[in-house]
Coordinates of C-alpha atoms in Angstrom, one line a residue:
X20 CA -25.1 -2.7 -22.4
X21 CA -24.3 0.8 -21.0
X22 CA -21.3 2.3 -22.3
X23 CA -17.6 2.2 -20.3
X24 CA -16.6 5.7 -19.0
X25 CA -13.9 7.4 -21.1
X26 CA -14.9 4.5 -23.9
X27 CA -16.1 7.8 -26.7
X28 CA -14.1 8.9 -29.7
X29 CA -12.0 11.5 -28.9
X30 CA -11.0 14.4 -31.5
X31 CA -7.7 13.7 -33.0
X32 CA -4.7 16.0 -33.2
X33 CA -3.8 19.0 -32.0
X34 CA -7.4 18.6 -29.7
X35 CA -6.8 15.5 -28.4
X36 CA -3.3 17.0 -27.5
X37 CA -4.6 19.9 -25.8
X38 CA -7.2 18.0 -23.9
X39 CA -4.8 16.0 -22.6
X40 CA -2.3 18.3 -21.4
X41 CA -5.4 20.6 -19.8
X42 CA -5.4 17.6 -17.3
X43 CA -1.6 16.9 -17.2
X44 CA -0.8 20.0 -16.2
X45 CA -1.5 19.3 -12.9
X46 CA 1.1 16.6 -12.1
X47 CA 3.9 19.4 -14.3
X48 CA 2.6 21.2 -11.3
X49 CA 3.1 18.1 -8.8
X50 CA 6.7 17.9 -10.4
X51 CA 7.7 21.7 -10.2
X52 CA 7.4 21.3 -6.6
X53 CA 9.3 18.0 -6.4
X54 CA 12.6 19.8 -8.7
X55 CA 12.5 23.1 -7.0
X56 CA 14.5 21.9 -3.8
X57 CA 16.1 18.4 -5.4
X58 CA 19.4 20.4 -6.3
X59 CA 18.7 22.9 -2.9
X60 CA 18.1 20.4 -0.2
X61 CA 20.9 18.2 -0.1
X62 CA 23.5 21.0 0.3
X63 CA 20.8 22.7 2.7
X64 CA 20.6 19.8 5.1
X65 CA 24.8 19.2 5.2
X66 CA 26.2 22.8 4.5
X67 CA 23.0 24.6 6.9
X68 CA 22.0 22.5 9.2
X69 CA 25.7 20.9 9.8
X70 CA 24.4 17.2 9.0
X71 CA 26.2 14.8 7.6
X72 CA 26.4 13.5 4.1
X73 CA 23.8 10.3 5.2
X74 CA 21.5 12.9 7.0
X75 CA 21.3 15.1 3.5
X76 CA 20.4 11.9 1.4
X77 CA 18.1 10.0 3.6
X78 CA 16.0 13.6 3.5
X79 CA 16.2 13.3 -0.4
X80 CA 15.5 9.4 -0.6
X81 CA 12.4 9.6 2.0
X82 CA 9.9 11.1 -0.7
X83 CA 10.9 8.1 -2.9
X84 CA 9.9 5.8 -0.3
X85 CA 6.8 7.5 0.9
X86 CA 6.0 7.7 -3.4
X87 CA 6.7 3.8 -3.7
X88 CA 4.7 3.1 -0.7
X89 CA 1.4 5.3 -1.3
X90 CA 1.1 4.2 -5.0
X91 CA -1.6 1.0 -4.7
X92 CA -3.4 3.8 -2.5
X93 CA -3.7 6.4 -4.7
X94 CA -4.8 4.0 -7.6
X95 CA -7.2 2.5 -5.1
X96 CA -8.6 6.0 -4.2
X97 CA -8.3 7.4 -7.7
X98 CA -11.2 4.3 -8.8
X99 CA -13.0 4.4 -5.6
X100 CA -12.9 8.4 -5.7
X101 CA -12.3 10.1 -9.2
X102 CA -9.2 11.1 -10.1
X103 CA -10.1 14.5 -10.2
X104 CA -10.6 13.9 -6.1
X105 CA -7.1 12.1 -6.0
X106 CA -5.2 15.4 -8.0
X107 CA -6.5 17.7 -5.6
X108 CA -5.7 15.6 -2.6
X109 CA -1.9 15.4 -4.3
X110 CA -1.4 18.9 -4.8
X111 CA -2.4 19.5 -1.0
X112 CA 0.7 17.5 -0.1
X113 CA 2.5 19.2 -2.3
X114 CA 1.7 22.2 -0.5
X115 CA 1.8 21.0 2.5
X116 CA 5.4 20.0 2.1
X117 CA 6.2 23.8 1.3
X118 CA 4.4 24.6 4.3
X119 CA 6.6 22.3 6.1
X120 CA 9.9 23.5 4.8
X121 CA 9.1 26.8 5.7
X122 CA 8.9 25.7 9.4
X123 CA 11.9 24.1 9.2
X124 CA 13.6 27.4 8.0
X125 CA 11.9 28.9 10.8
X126 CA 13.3 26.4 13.3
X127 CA 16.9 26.8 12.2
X128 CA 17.9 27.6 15.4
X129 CA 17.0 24.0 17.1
X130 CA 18.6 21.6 13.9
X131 CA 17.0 18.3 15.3
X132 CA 13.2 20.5 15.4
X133 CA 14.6 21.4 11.5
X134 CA 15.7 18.3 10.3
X135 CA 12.4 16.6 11.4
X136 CA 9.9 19.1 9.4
X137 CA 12.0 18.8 6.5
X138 CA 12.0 14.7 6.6
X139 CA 7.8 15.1 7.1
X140 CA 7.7 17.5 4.5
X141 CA 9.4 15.1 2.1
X142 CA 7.3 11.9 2.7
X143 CA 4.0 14.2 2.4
X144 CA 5.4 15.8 -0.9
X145 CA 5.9 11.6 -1.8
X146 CA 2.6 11.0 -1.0
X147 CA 1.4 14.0 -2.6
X148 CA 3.1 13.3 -5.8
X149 CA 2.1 9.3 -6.1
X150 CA -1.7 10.8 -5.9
X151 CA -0.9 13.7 -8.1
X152 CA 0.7 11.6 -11.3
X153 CA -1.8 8.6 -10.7
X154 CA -4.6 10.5 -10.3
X155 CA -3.5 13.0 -13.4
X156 CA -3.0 10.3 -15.8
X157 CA -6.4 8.4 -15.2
X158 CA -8.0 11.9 -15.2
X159 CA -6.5 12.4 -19.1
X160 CA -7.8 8.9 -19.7
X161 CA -11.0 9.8 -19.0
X162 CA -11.3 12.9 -20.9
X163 CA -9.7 11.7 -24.0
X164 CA -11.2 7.6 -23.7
X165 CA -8.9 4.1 -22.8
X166 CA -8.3 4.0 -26.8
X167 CA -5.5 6.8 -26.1
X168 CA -3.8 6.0 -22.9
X169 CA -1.4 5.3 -24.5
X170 CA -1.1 9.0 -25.8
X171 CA -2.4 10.0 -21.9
X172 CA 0.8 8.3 -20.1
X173 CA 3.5 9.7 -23.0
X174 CA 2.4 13.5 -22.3
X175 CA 2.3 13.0 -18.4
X176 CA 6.1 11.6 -19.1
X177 CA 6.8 14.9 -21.2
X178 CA 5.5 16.9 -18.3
X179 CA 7.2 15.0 -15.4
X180 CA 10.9 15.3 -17.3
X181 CA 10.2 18.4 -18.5
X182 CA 8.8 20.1 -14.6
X183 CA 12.1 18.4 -13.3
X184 CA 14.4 19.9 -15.8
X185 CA 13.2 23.2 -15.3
X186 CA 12.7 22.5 -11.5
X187 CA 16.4 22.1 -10.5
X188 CA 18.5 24.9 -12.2
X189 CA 15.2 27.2 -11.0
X190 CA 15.4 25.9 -8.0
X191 CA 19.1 26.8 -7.3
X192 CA 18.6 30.4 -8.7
X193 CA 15.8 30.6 -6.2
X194 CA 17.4 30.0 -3.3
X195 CA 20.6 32.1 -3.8
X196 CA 17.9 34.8 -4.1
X197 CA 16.0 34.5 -1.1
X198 CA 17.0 31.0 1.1
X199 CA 14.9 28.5 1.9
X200 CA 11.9 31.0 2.8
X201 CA 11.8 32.2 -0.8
X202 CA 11.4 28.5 -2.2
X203 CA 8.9 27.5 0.1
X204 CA 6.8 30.3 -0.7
X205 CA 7.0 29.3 -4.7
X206 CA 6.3 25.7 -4.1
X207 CA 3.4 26.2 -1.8
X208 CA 2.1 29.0 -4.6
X209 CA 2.4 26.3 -7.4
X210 CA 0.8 24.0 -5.2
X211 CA -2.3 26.5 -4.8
X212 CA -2.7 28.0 -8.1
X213 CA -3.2 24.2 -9.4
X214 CA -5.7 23.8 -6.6
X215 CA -7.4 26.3 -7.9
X216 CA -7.9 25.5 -11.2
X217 CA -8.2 21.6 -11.0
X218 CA -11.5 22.8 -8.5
X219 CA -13.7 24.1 -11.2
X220 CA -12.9 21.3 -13.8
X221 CA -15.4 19.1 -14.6
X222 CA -15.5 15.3 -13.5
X223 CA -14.9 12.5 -15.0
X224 CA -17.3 9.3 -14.5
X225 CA -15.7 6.0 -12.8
X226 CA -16.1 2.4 -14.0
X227 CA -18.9 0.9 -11.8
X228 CA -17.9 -2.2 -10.3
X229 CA -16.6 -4.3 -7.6
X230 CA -12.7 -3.7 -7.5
X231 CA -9.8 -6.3 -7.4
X232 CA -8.3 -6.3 -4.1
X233 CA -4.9 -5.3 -4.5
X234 CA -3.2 -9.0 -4.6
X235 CA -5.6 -9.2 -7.5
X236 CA -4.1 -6.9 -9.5
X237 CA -0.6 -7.4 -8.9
X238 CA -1.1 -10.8 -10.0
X239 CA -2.0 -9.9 -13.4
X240 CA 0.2 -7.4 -13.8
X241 CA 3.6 -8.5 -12.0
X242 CA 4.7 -10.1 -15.5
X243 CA 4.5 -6.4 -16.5
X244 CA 6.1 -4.7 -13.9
X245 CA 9.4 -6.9 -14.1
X246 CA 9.8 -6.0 -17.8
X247 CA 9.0 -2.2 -17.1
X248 CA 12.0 -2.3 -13.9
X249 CA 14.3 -4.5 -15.9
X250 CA 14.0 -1.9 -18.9
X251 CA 14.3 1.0 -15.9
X252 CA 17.7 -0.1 -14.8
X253 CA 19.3 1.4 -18.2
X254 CA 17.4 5.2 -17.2
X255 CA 18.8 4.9 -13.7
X256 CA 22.5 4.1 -14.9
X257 CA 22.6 6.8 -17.9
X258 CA 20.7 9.4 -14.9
X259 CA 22.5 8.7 -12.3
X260 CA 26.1 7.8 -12.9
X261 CA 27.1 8.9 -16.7
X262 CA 28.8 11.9 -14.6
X263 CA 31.3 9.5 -12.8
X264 CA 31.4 7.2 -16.1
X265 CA 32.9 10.5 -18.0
X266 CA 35.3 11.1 -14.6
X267 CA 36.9 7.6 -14.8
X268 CA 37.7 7.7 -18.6
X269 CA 39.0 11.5 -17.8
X270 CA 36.5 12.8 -20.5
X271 CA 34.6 16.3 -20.3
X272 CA 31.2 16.9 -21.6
X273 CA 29.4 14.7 -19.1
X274 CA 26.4 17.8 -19.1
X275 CA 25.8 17.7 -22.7
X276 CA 25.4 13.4 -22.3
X277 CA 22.8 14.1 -19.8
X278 CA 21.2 16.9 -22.5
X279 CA 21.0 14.4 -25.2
X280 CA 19.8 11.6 -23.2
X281 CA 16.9 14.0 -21.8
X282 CA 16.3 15.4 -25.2
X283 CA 16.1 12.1 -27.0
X284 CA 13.4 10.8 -24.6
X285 CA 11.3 13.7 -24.7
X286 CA 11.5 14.1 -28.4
X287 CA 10.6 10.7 -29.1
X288 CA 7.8 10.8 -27.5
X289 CA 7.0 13.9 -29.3
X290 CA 8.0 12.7 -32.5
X291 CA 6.0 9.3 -32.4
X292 CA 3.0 10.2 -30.4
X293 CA 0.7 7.5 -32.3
X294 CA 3.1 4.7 -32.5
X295 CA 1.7 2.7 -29.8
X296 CA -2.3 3.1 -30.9
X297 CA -0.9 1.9 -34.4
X298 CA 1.3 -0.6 -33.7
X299 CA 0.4 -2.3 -30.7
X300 CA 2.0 -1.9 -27.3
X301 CA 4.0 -4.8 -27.2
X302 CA 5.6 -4.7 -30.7
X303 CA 6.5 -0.9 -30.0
X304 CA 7.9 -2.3 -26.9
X305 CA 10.1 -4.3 -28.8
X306 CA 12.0 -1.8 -30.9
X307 CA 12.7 0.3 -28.1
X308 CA 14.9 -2.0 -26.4
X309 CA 16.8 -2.9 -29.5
X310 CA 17.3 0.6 -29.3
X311 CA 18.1 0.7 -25.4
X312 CA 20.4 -2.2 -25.8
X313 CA 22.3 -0.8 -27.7
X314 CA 22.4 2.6 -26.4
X315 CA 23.8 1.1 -23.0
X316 CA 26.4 -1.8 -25.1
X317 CA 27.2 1.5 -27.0
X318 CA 28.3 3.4 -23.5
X319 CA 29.8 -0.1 -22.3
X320 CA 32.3 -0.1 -25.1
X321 CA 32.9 4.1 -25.8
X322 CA 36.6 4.9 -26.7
X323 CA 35.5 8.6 -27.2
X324 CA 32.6 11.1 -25.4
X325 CA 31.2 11.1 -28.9
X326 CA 30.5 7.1 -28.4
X327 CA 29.3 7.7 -25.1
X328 CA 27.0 10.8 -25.9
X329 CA 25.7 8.8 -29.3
X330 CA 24.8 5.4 -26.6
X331 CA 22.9 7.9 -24.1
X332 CA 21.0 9.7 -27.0
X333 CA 20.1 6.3 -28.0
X334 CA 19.1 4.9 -24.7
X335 CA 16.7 8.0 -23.9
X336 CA 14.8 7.7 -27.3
X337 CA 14.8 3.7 -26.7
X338 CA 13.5 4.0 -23.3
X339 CA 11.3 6.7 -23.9
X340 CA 8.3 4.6 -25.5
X341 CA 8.8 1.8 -23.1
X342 CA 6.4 2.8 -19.9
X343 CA 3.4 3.4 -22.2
X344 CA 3.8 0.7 -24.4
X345 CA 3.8 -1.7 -22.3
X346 CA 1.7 -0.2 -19.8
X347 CA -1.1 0.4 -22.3
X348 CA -1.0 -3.4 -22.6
X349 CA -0.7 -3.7 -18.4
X350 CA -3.9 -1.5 -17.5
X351 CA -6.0 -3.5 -20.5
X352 CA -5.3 -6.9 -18.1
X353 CA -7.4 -5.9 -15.5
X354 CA -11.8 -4.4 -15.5
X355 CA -12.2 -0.7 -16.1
X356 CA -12.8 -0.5 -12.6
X357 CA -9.8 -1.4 -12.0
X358 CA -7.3 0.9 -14.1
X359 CA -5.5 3.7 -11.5
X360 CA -4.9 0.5 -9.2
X361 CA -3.5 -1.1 -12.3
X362 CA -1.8 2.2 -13.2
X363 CA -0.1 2.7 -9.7
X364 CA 0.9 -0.7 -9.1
X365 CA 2.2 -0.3 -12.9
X366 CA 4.9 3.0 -11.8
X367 CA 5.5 0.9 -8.8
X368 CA 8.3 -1.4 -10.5
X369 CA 9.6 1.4 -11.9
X370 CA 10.1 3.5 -8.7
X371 CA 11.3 0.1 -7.1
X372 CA 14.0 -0.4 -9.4
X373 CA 15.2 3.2 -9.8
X374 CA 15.4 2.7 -6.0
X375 CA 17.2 -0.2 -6.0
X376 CA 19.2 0.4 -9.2
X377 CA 21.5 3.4 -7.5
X378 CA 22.7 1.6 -4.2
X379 CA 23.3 -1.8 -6.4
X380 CA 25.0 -0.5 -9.4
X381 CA 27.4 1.7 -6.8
X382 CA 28.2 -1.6 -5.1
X383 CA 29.0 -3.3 -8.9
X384 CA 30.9 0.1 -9.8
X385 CA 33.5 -0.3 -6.8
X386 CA 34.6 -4.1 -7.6
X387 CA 34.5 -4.1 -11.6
X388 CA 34.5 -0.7 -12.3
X389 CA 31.8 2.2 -13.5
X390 CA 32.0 1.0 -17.4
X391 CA 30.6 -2.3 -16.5
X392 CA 27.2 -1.4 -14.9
X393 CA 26.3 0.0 -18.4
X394 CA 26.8 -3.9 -19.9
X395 CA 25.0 -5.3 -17.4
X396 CA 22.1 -2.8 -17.7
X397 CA 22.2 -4.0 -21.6
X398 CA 21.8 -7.5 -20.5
X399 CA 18.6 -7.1 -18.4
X400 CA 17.2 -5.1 -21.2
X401 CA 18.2 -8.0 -23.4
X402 CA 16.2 -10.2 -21.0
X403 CA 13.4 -7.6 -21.0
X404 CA 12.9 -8.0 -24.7
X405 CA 12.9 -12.1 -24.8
X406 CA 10.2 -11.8 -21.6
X407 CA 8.2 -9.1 -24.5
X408 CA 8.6 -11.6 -27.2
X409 CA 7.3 -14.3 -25.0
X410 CA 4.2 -12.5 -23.5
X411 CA 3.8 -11.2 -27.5
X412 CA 3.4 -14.7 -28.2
X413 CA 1.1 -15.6 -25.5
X414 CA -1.4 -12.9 -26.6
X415 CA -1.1 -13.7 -29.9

């Protein structure tokens, strides 16, 4: 029987950790050029271009969509392809959306001309990025072998949150320096210098095999995917709205929630890099939304900021774990062949419900207040953790 692809020991340690993140690199690369404008844009597109409020997010919100949409084709691609193939092909979009920018500063002068190469920009940079990760964490799967993806997906996490962090605040800085121009010209230089060095890197082998068809592979992972969103819902609430959770109880220190939220995720994840290998996915799965739970129950029910900054430390560490633990368990459901397809349509869910969990949870927040989104995030991680226990049982 000839051996899988990726199926060989790999070195354990500080090598395996460095042979991962020579691959992962590439999507903190992807990522860099995704938080560079996120804080620049918005204001850009109202404050600049004289567009309103809708105008400035819909120009945000399209690379979501265009990332959410592309993801069973850069799976497909990355197994059909190589993911080396699919990396390169990303980080082209992402510069190509730098290039685009640029021609919107360019076109100022006619705002409609503007607005349109920015919007195209942003849904290449989506597409770009959705080949990018995919492609970036099956490459690190195959370098290292499937016995540590779980390992693979926890350092391309470290690198996403951490290319984001720096992104935005660098971003800003950039633009007061030298406009729009300026940041195009460092996002399309990221863009090329990974190009560059992803093009001399050795290949990976692909599975052989007939693939699934994408039905296929939904169908044995949707069971997955629900758990992953439902589990997301808590990130996008903590994320996304602590800010105007701390304004409606009249509190200050809404920044330093956000900092220990961040820092919780990416240091557990640091801190228990072998958990899931020696574990198991599932039962790793598990603790982390005890933990979640009670992060967000722990927000819910804060009579103080330190109640509130204690429940969003907890929440990052608990949901820090949860996309490769279950997710090693996800991509084992289908053939080898099969794995970025399994691996895209895996993120899918969670870009879905970050997506949906912004506009919903603002709808919630106007009839029962902001406090309550944060219990009813609880509850679906609640439900998350009796659909775990179930499927634990199944497999058993």
């Amino acid at each position: 029987m000839p051996e899988q692809p990726g199926s060989e020991p790999a070195p354990g340690g500080l090598r395996l950790n460095l042979r991962i993140i020579s691959v992962v690199i590439f999507n903190f690369a992807s990522y860099l050029t995704i938080g560079l404008p996120l804080a620049v844009l918005p204001g850009y597109v109202h404050d600049v271009m004289g567009y309103s409020a809708f105008w400035a997010g819909l120009a945000i919100s399209l690379q979501y969509f265009a990332t959410l949409l592309s993801r069973p084709y850069s799976g497909r691609f990355a197994d059909q392809w190589g993911a080396k193939k699919v990396v390169i092909l990303g980080l082209c979009g992402c510069f190509l959306s730098g290039v685009f920018y640029a021609l919107a500063a360019a076109g100022a002068a006619m705002p409609v001309l503007s607005l349109i190469l920015l919007c195209l920009g942003r849904i290449i940079l989506g597409i770009g990025q959705s080949f990018a990760g995919t492609g970036s964490t099956l490459w690190g799967v195959g370098v290292v072998g499937s016995l540590h993806i779980g390992r693979v997906i926890s350092w391309n996490g470290i690198f996403t949150y951490g290319a984001m962090a720096i992104g935005a605040p660098l971003g800003v800085a950039i633009y007061h320096w030298g406009g729009l121009f300026l940041l195009s010209g460092i996002i399309i230089a990221i863009a090329l210098v990974g190009i560059l060095l992803a093009l001399p890197r050795p290949t990976v082998k692909s599975s052989k095999g007939k693939p699934l068809p994408f039905r296929a592979v939904l169908g044995k992972l949707w069971g997955y995917g629900i758990i992953l969103a439902m589990a997301s819902a808590g990130f996008g609430v903590i994320a996304t709205f602590i800010t105007l959770f701390y304004q409606a109880k009249g509190w200050e220190g809404a920044a330093w929630a956000l900092t220990l939220f961040s820092g919780a995720f990416v240091g557990t994840r640091l801190l228990f890099p072998g958990a899931i290998n020696r574990y198991g996915g599932l039962s790793v799965a598990l603790v982390c939304f005890v933990v979640e739970a009670a992060g967000l129950f722990l927000v819910w029910g804060a009579a103080d900021p330190w109640m509130a900054k204690l429940g969003a430390l907890l929440t990052g560490a608990g949901f820090s774990l949860v996309f490769p633990a279950i997710g090693v368990v996800a991509v084992k459901a289908v053939p080898p062949q099969n794995q970025g397809s399994a691996l895209a349509t895996y993120t899918a869910f969670m870009d879905l419900s970050l997506g949906i969990t912004g506009p919903l949870a603002g709808i919630i927040m106007s009839y029962l207040g902001v406090p309550v989104i944060y219990l009813f995030s609880g509850l679906l991680v609640c439900l998350a953790m009796l659909m775990t226990i179930r499927l634990k049982r199944k497999t058993a």
